PDB file of C-alpha atoms and ligand atoms in Angstrom:
ATOM      1  CA  MET A  27       0.000   0.000   0.000  1.00 62.00           C
ATOM      2  CA  SER A  28       1.210   3.529  -0.713  1.00 62.00           C
ATOM      3  CA  SER A  29       2.281   5.728   2.154  1.00 87.00           C
ATOM      4  CA  ILE A  30      -0.604   8.127   1.424  1.00 92.00           C
ATOM      5  CA  TYR A  31      -3.031   5.220   1.905  1.00 96.00           C
ATOM      6  CA  ASN A  32      -1.317   4.305   5.179  1.00 94.00           C
ATOM      7  CA  GLN A  33      -1.236   7.913   6.342  1.00 94.00           C
ATOM      8  CA  LEU A  34      -4.972   8.221   5.659  1.00 96.00           C
ATOM      9  CA  ILE A  35      -5.577   5.016   7.622  1.00 97.00           C
ATOM     10  CA  ALA A  36      -3.427   6.361  10.466  1.00 94.00           C
ATOM     11  CA  ILE A  37      -5.538   9.542  10.607  1.00 95.00           C
ATOM     12  CA  LEU A  38      -8.883   7.723  10.306  1.00 97.00           C
ATOM     13  CA  THR A  39      -8.052   5.184  13.020  1.00 97.00           C
ATOM     14  CA  ARG A  40      -7.628   8.004  15.515  1.00 95.00           C
ATOM     15  CA  TYR A  41     -11.323   8.714  14.977  1.00 96.00           C
ATOM     16  CA  MET A  42     -12.827   5.252  14.367  1.00 97.00           C
ATOM     17  CA  SER A  43     -11.983   1.545  14.566  1.00 97.00           C
ATOM     18  CA  GLY A  44      -9.382   0.098  12.229  1.00 97.00           C
ATOM     19  CA  VAL A  45     -12.025  -2.076  10.563  1.00 97.00           C
ATOM     20  CA  ASN A  46     -14.225   0.938   9.786  1.00 97.00           C
ATOM     21  CA  ALA A  47     -11.224   2.998   8.634  1.00 98.00           C
ATOM     22  CA  HIS A  48     -10.160   0.312   6.151  1.00 97.00           C
ATOM     23  CA  GLY A  49     -13.787  -0.143   5.107  1.00 98.00           C
ATOM     24  CA  ILE A  50     -14.554   3.459   4.240  1.00 97.00           C
ATOM     25  CA  LEU A  51     -11.162   4.238   2.706  1.00 97.00           C
ATOM     26  CA  GLY A  52     -11.195   1.009   0.670  1.00 97.00           C
ATOM     27  CA  ASN A  53     -14.667   1.838  -0.671  1.00 96.00           C
ATOM     28  CA  ALA A  54     -13.735   5.442  -1.469  1.00 96.00           C
ATOM     29  CA  VAL A  55     -10.611   4.352  -3.371  1.00 96.00           C
ATOM     30  CA  ARG A  56     -12.602   1.743  -5.345  1.00 95.00           C
ATOM     31  CA  GLN A  57     -15.416   4.189  -6.178  1.00 92.00           C
ATOM     32  CA  ALA A  58     -12.866   6.739  -7.375  1.00 89.00           C
ATOM     33  CA  LEU A  59     -11.241   4.038  -9.538  1.00 89.00           C
ATOM     34  CA  LEU A  60      -7.886   4.766  -7.921  1.00 93.00           C
ATOM     35  CA  ASN A  61      -5.081   2.324  -7.262  1.00 93.00           C
ATOM     36  CA  PRO A  62      -4.476   2.111  -3.484  1.00 92.00           C
ATOM     37  CA  ASP A  63      -0.823   1.268  -4.116  1.00 92.00           C
ATOM     38  CA  GLN A  64      -0.251   4.466  -6.067  1.00 91.00           C
ATOM     39  CA  LEU A  65      -2.182   7.172  -4.271  1.00 91.00           C
ATOM     40  CA  HIS A  66      -0.895  10.704  -4.754  1.00 89.00           C
ATOM     41  CA  PRO A  67      -1.591  13.623  -2.387  1.00 87.00           C
ATOM     42  CA  ARG A  68      -3.718  15.273  -5.105  1.00 82.00           C
ATOM     43  CA  ASP A  69      -6.014  12.197  -5.110  1.00 88.00           C
ATOM     44  CA  ILE A  70      -7.183  13.208  -1.653  1.00 89.00           C
ATOM     45  CA  GLU A  71      -9.357  15.907  -3.258  1.00 80.00           C
ATOM     46  CA  ILE A  72     -11.134  13.131  -5.181  1.00 84.00           C
ATOM     47  CA  LEU A  73     -11.452  10.920  -2.106  1.00 91.00           C
ATOM     48  CA  ILE A  74     -12.880  13.607   0.198  1.00 88.00           C
ATOM     49  CA  PRO A  75     -16.481  13.526  -1.139  1.00 84.00           C
ATOM     50  CA  ARG A  76     -16.399   9.723  -1.086  1.00 91.00           C
ATOM     51  CA  LEU A  77     -15.231   9.619   2.531  1.00 95.00           C
ATOM     52  CA  ASP A  78     -17.950  12.024   3.598  1.00 92.00           C
ATOM     53  CA  ARG A  79     -20.752   9.531   4.315  1.00 93.00           C
ATOM     54  CA  GLY A  80     -18.590   7.131   6.307  1.00 96.00           C
ATOM     55  CA  ILE A  81     -17.076   9.933   8.352  1.00 96.00           C
ATOM     56  CA  ARG A  82     -20.514  11.324   9.164  1.00 95.00           C
ATOM     57  CA  LEU A  83     -21.589   7.817  10.170  1.00 96.00           C
ATOM     58  CA  PHE A  84     -18.650   6.838  12.379  1.00 96.00           C
ATOM     59  CA  VAL A  85     -17.254  10.097  13.803  1.00 96.00           C
ATOM     60  CA  GLU A  86     -19.044  12.192  16.395  1.00 93.00           C
ATOM     61  CA  VAL A  87     -20.062  15.586  15.011  1.00 91.00           C
ATOM     62  CA  ALA A  88     -17.798  17.564  17.350  1.00 90.00           C
ATOM     63  CA  ARG A  89     -14.687  15.851  15.968  1.00 92.00           C
ATOM     64  CA  GLN A  90     -15.526  15.809  12.255  1.00 92.00           C
ATOM     65  CA  LYS A  91     -14.125  19.238  11.422  1.00 87.00           C
ATOM     66  CA  GLN A  92     -10.814  18.343  13.045  1.00 89.00           C
ATOM     67  CA  LEU A  93     -10.624  15.127  11.050  1.00 93.00           C
ATOM     68  CA  TRP A  94     -11.247  16.972   7.772  1.00 90.00           C
ATOM     69  CA  THR A  95      -8.516  19.450   8.651  1.00 87.00           C
ATOM     70  CA  GLU A  96      -6.060  16.602   9.133  1.00 90.00           C
ATOM     71  CA  ILE A  97      -7.045  14.971   5.853  1.00 92.00           C
ATOM     72  CA  GLU A  98      -6.739  18.264   3.988  1.00 85.00           C
ATOM     73  CA  ALA A  99      -3.337  18.923   5.554  1.00 84.00           C
ATOM     74  CA  LEU A 100      -2.161  15.637   4.062  1.00 86.00           C
ATOM     75  CA  SER A 101      -3.315  16.710   0.609  1.00 82.00           C
ATOM     76  CA  GLY A 102      -0.806  19.564   0.790  1.00 71.00           C
ATOM     77  CA  ARG A 103      -3.401  22.144  -0.169  1.00 60.00           C
ATOM     78  CA  ARG A 104      -1.745  25.505  -0.120  1.00 54.00           C
ATOM     79  CA  GLU A 105      -4.981  27.404   0.519  1.00 48.00           C
ATOM     80  CA  THR A 106      -5.302  26.102   4.066  1.00 48.00           C
ATOM     81  CA  PRO A 107      -2.031  26.887   5.803  1.00 73.00           C
ATOM     82  CA  SER A 108      -3.789  28.089   8.948  1.00 85.00           C
ATOM     83  CA  HIS A 109      -5.940  26.211  11.448  1.00 88.00           C
ATOM     84  CA  THR A 110      -7.526  27.178  14.733  1.00 92.00           C
ATOM     85  CA  VAL A 111      -8.437  24.701  17.468  1.00 94.00           C
ATOM     86  CA  SER A 112     -10.577  25.843  20.356  1.00 96.00           C
ATOM     87  CA  ILE A 113      -9.113  24.683  23.657  1.00 97.00           C
ATOM     88  CA  ARG A 114     -11.232  23.716  26.636  1.00 97.00           C
ATOM     89  CA  SER A 115     -10.523  20.102  27.494  1.00 96.00           C
ATOM     90  CA  GLU A 116      -7.795  17.492  27.660  1.00 95.00           C
ATOM     91  CA  GLN A 117      -9.031  16.120  24.333  1.00 93.00           C
ATOM     92  CA  ASP A 118      -8.599  19.543  22.685  1.00 95.00           C
ATOM     93  CA  ILE A 119      -4.956  19.566  23.807  1.00 96.00           C
ATOM     94  CA  SER A 120      -4.240  16.298  22.053  1.00 93.00           C
ATOM     95  CA  GLN A 121      -6.170  17.351  18.961  1.00 90.00           C
ATOM     96  CA  ALA A 122      -4.122  20.551  18.672  1.00 94.00           C
ATOM     97  CA  ARG A 123      -0.967  18.501  19.137  1.00 95.00           C
ATOM     98  CA  VAL A 124      -1.963  15.944  16.487  1.00 90.00           C
ATOM     99  CA  LEU A 125      -2.859  18.719  14.055  1.00 89.00           C
ATOM    100  CA  ALA A 126       0.426  20.552  14.635  1.00 93.00           C
ATOM    101  CA  LYS A 127       2.338  17.342  13.985  1.00 92.00           C
ATOM    102  CA  ALA A 128       0.344  16.677  10.788  1.00 86.00           C
ATOM    103  CA  MET A 129       1.091  20.192   9.522  1.00 87.00           C
ATOM    104  CA  CYS A 130       4.814  19.826  10.277  1.00 90.00           C
ATOM    105  CA  GLU A 131       5.025  16.394   8.688  1.00 85.00           C
ATOM    106  CA  ASN A 132       3.159  17.663   5.671  1.00 80.00           C
ATOM    107  CA  ALA A 133       5.726  20.456   5.360  1.00 81.00           C
ATOM    108  CA  ARG A 134       8.440  17.770   5.578  1.00 82.00           C
ATOM    109  CA  ALA A 135       9.847  19.064   8.845  1.00 90.00           C
ATOM    110  CA  LYS A 136      12.544  16.968  10.510  1.00 93.00           C
ATOM    111  CA  SER A 137      11.191  14.812  13.304  1.00 95.00           C
ATOM    112  CA  PHE A 138      12.963  16.728  16.100  1.00 96.00           C
ATOM    113  CA  VAL A 139      11.419  19.958  14.791  1.00 97.00           C
ATOM    114  CA  THR A 140       7.976  18.341  14.698  1.00 96.00           C
ATOM    115  CA  GLN A 141       8.534  17.204  18.279  1.00 96.00           C
ATOM    116  CA  LYS A 142       9.546  20.719  19.292  1.00 97.00           C
ATOM    117  CA  VAL A 143       6.363  22.188  17.793  1.00 97.00           C
ATOM    118  CA  ALA A 144       4.233  19.477  19.431  1.00 97.00           C
ATOM    119  CA  THR A 145       5.776  20.317  22.821  1.00 97.00           C
ATOM    120  CA  VAL A 146       5.145  24.047  22.361  1.00 98.00           C
ATOM    121  CA  VAL A 147       1.500  23.375  21.424  1.00 98.00           C
ATOM    122  CA  SER A 148       0.997  21.001  24.367  1.00 97.00           C
ATOM    123  CA  GLU A 149       2.438  23.399  26.941  1.00 97.00           C
ATOM    124  CA  LEU A 150       0.472  26.407  25.706  1.00 98.00           C
ATOM    125  CA  ALA A 151      -2.766  24.442  25.343  1.00 98.00           C
ATOM    126  CA  ARG A 152      -2.320  22.858  28.765  1.00 97.00           C
ATOM    127  CA  ASN A 153      -1.906  26.278  30.355  1.00 97.00           C
ATOM    128  CA  ILE A 154      -5.162  27.412  28.718  1.00 98.00           C
ATOM    129  CA  VAL A 155      -6.977  24.391  30.171  1.00 98.00           C
ATOM    130  CA  SER A 156      -5.314  24.698  33.593  1.00 96.00           C
ATOM    131  CA  TYR A 157      -5.510  28.432  34.186  1.00 96.00           C
ATOM    132  CA  THR A 158      -8.353  29.843  32.070  1.00 98.00           C
ATOM    133  CA  GLN A 159     -11.956  29.132  31.086  1.00 96.00           C
ATOM    134  CA  GLY A 160     -10.869  28.487  27.522  1.00 95.00           C
ATOM    135  CA  GLY A 161      -9.138  29.864  24.487  1.00 97.00           C
ATOM    136  CA  SER A 162      -7.683  28.800  21.211  1.00 97.00           C
ATOM    137  CA  ILE A 163      -4.525  27.668  19.479  1.00 97.00           C
ATOM    138  CA  GLU A 164      -3.936  28.958  15.980  1.00 96.00           C
ATOM    139  CA  LEU A 165      -1.365  27.232  13.790  1.00 95.00           C
ATOM    140  CA  VAL A 166      -0.062  29.127  10.789  1.00 93.00           C
ATOM    141  CA  MET A 167       2.348  27.593   8.324  1.00 89.00           C
ATOM    142  CA  ALA A 168       4.467  30.234   6.618  1.00 83.00           C
ATOM    143  CA  GLU A 169       6.650  29.367   3.692  1.00 71.00           C
ATOM    144  CA  GLY A 170       9.106  31.565   1.865  1.00 63.00           C
ATOM    145  CA  SER A 171      12.820  31.996   2.442  1.00 66.00           C
ATOM    146  CA  GLN A 172      12.529  30.449   5.907  1.00 77.00           C
ATOM    147  CA  ALA A 173       9.718  27.895   6.306  1.00 84.00           C
ATOM    148  CA  ARG A 174       8.250  28.254   9.787  1.00 91.00           C
ATOM    149  CA  ILE A 175       5.212  27.498  11.835  1.00 94.00           C
ATOM    150  CA  LEU A 176       3.590  30.045  14.103  1.00 95.00           C
ATOM    151  CA  VAL A 177       1.757  28.843  17.198  1.00 97.00           C
ATOM    152  CA  ARG A 178      -0.545  31.525  18.604  1.00 97.00           C
ATOM    153  CA  ALA A 179      -2.272  30.783  21.910  1.00 98.00           C
ATOM    154  CA  THR A 180      -5.045  33.177  22.872  1.00 98.00           C
ATOM    155  CA  ASP A 181      -7.219  33.157  25.978  1.00 98.00           C
ATOM    156  CA  THR A 182      -9.453  35.467  27.967  1.00 97.00           C
ATOM    157  CA  GLY A 183      -8.178  34.243  31.340  1.00 97.00           C
ATOM    158  CA  PRO A 184      -6.885  36.331  34.250  1.00 98.00           C
ATOM    159  CA  GLY A 185      -3.448  36.992  32.725  1.00 98.00           C
ATOM    160  CA  ILE A 186      -0.033  36.271  34.247  1.00 97.00           C
ATOM    161  CA  PRO A 187       0.793  39.133  36.646  1.00 96.00           C
ATOM    162  CA  ASN A 188       4.233  37.741  37.539  1.00 95.00           C
ATOM    163  CA  ILE A 189       5.252  37.085  33.944  1.00 95.00           C
ATOM    164  CA  ASP A 190       8.805  38.432  34.433  1.00 94.00           C
ATOM    165  CA  GLU A 191       9.428  36.045  37.305  1.00 93.00           C
ATOM    166  CA  VAL A 192       7.907  33.154  35.312  1.00 93.00           C
ATOM    167  CA  LEU A 193      10.127  33.833  32.293  1.00 93.00           C
ATOM    168  CA  SER A 194      13.233  34.288  34.447  1.00 92.00           C
ATOM    169  CA  GLY A 195      13.000  30.601  35.399  1.00 87.00           C
ATOM    170  CA  ARG A 196      12.949  31.442  39.145  1.00 86.00           C
ATOM    171  CA  TYR A 197       9.240  30.673  39.439  1.00 86.00           C
ATOM    172  CA  ARG A 198       8.037  27.401  40.976  1.00 82.00           C
ATOM    173  CA  SER A 199       4.318  26.762  40.706  1.00 77.00           C
ATOM    174  CA  ALA A 200       2.111  24.729  43.009  1.00 70.00           C
ATOM    175  CA  THR A 201       0.397  22.972  40.116  1.00 68.00           C
ATOM    176  CA  GLY A 202       3.200  22.103  37.739  1.00 65.00           C
ATOM    177  CA  LEU A 203       6.947  22.410  37.397  1.00 64.00           C
ATOM    178  CA  GLY A 204       6.582  26.087  36.572  1.00 63.00           C
ATOM    179  CA  LYS A 205       8.941  25.586  33.634  1.00 83.00           C
ATOM    180  CA  GLY A 206       6.443  25.318  30.782  1.00 93.00           C
ATOM    181  CA  LEU A 207       6.673  28.863  29.465  1.00 96.00           C
ATOM    182  CA  VAL A 208      10.451  29.098  29.933  1.00 95.00           C
ATOM    183  CA  GLY A 209      10.694  25.855  27.968  1.00 94.00           C
ATOM    184  CA  VAL A 210       8.468  27.202  25.188  1.00 97.00           C
ATOM    185  CA  LYS A 211      10.567  30.363  25.021  1.00 96.00           C
ATOM    186  CA  ARG A 212      13.733  28.305  24.732  1.00 95.00           C
ATOM    187  CA  LEU A 213      12.303  26.026  22.013  1.00 96.00           C
ATOM    188  CA  ALA A 214      10.954  28.912  19.921  1.00 97.00           C
ATOM    189  CA  ASP A 215      12.955  30.861  17.370  1.00 96.00           C
ATOM    190  CA  ARG A 216      10.718  33.842  18.099  1.00 95.00           C
ATOM    191  CA  PHE A 217       8.665  34.288  21.249  1.00 96.00           C
ATOM    192  CA  ASN A 218       6.273  37.060  22.180  1.00 95.00           C
ATOM    193  CA  ILE A 219       3.816  37.395  25.017  1.00 97.00           C
ATOM    194  CA  ARG A 220       1.145  39.959  25.778  1.00 95.00           C
ATOM    195  CA  THR A 221      -0.721  39.489  29.006  1.00 97.00           C
ATOM    196  CA  SER A 222      -3.166  41.614  30.976  1.00 96.00           C
ATOM    197  CA  LYS A 223      -6.078  41.036  33.316  1.00 96.00           C
ATOM    198  CA  ASN A 224      -8.233  40.569  30.199  1.00 95.00           C
ATOM    199  CA  GLY A 225      -6.274  37.636  28.857  1.00 97.00           C
ATOM    200  CA  THR A 226      -3.058  36.371  27.370  1.00 98.00           C
ATOM    201  CA  GLN A 227      -1.733  35.996  23.857  1.00 97.00           C
ATOM    202  CA  ILE A 228       1.472  34.076  23.290  1.00 98.00           C
ATOM    203  CA  GLU A 229       3.184  33.669  19.933  1.00 96.00           C
ATOM    204  CA  ALA A 230       5.902  31.098  19.467  1.00 97.00           C
ATOM    205  CA  GLU A 231       7.448  30.642  16.032  1.00 96.00           C
ATOM    206  CA  VAL A 232       9.563  27.621  15.153  1.00 97.00           C
ATOM    207  CA  HIS A 233      11.733  27.414  12.035  1.00 95.00           C
ATOM    208  CA  LEU A 234      11.281  24.185  10.121  1.00 92.00           C
TER     209      LEU A 234
HETATM  210  N1  ADP B 324      -2.637  31.262  29.886  1.00 73.36           N
HETATM  211  C1  ADP B 324      -2.420  31.546  31.172  1.00 73.36           C
HETATM  212  N2  ADP B 324      -3.300  32.319  31.855  1.00 73.36           N
HETATM  213  C2  ADP B 324      -3.086  32.632  33.161  1.00 73.36           C
HETATM  214  N3  ADP B 324      -2.021  32.191  33.875  1.00 73.36           N
HETATM  215  C3  ADP B 324      -1.115  31.426  33.250  1.00 73.36           C
HETATM  216  C4  ADP B 324      -1.268  31.057  31.874  1.00 73.36           C
HETATM  217  N4  ADP B 324      -0.207  30.307  31.533  1.00 73.36           N
HETATM  218  C5  ADP B 324       0.563  30.205  32.620  1.00 73.36           C
HETATM  219  N5  ADP B 324       0.031  30.874  33.669  1.00 73.36           N
HETATM  220  C6  ADP B 324       0.617  31.058  35.018  1.00 73.36           C
HETATM  221  O1  ADP B 324       2.025  31.021  34.876  1.00 73.36           O
HETATM  222  C7  ADP B 324       2.573  29.982  35.664  1.00 73.36           C
HETATM  223  C8  ADP B 324       3.729  29.313  34.940  1.00 73.36           C
HETATM  224  O2  ADP B 324       3.264  28.578  33.811  1.00 73.36           O
HETATM  225  P1  ADP B 324       4.199  27.451  33.226  1.00 73.36           P
HETATM  226  O3  ADP B 324       5.541  28.043  32.958  1.00 73.36           O
HETATM  227  O4  ADP B 324       3.499  26.819  32.075  1.00 73.36           O
HETATM  228  O5  ADP B 324       4.366  26.427  34.426  1.00 73.36           O
HETATM  229  P2  ADP B 324       3.276  25.463  35.106  1.00 73.36           P
HETATM  230  O6  ADP B 324       2.100  25.371  34.178  1.00 73.36           O
HETATM  231  O7  ADP B 324       3.991  24.175  35.253  1.00 73.36           O
HETATM  232  O8  ADP B 324       2.936  26.117  36.404  1.00 73.36           O
HETATM  233  C9  ADP B 324       1.429  29.046  35.969  1.00 73.36           C
HETATM  234  O9  ADP B 324       1.619  28.385  37.186  1.00 73.36           O
HETATM  235  C10 ADP B 324       0.236  29.976  36.008  1.00 73.36           C
HETATM  236  O10 ADP B 324       0.136  30.569  37.271  1.00 73.36           O
HETATM  237 MG1   MG B 325       2.286  25.004  32.153  1.00 73.36          MG
END
């Protein structure tokens, strides 16, 4: 089987059983008269409408949009280099992480860079869940002379009044290690934070 076929299966099986994933992808490939051994990223456009029914059948509504985003990222569509995941729960953290990894892999990032981005996304998303009522993580892939991914975490929480202490590395929190944001700053090639009592916005950019 081609690696595109296997990558599609890998995505689908995060949302449904392996049997169902093979079932709906196998059917879609047959209906589209494609050869599963020779799938090309551009074939994903043709498969999308044929996957639609199965995905609506087997995936809960709240997760469908995320699944489509992952599938489209694999197709390498240039029109969708930016995705936003709303962050409220533990599950949202892992979805943002999975999506960030898919975008990096799709941009052919080295695996240690993908890991770096996944860590940045996890730390920022976890802080949103731990310390605020909710927020979002926006992932923007920027190409050009230096390919890079921007992770923008936005929330309307209480802000971080002791941000200087936190970033100095002297801070020790009761809840965690207190080293999440310092770690993100160290991993990022560009780091910017704006925080006030109305909320926090953190941008961390990683070069691919
Ligand atoms: N988005 C946020 N909104 C409000 N407070 C935050 C936010 N992110 C971090 N903080 C505060 O900054 C502290 C340090 O965060 P971090 O470096 O991630 O370490 P940890 O989460 O392990 O405590 C947290 O303990 C918390 O008090
Ligand atoms: Mg943290």
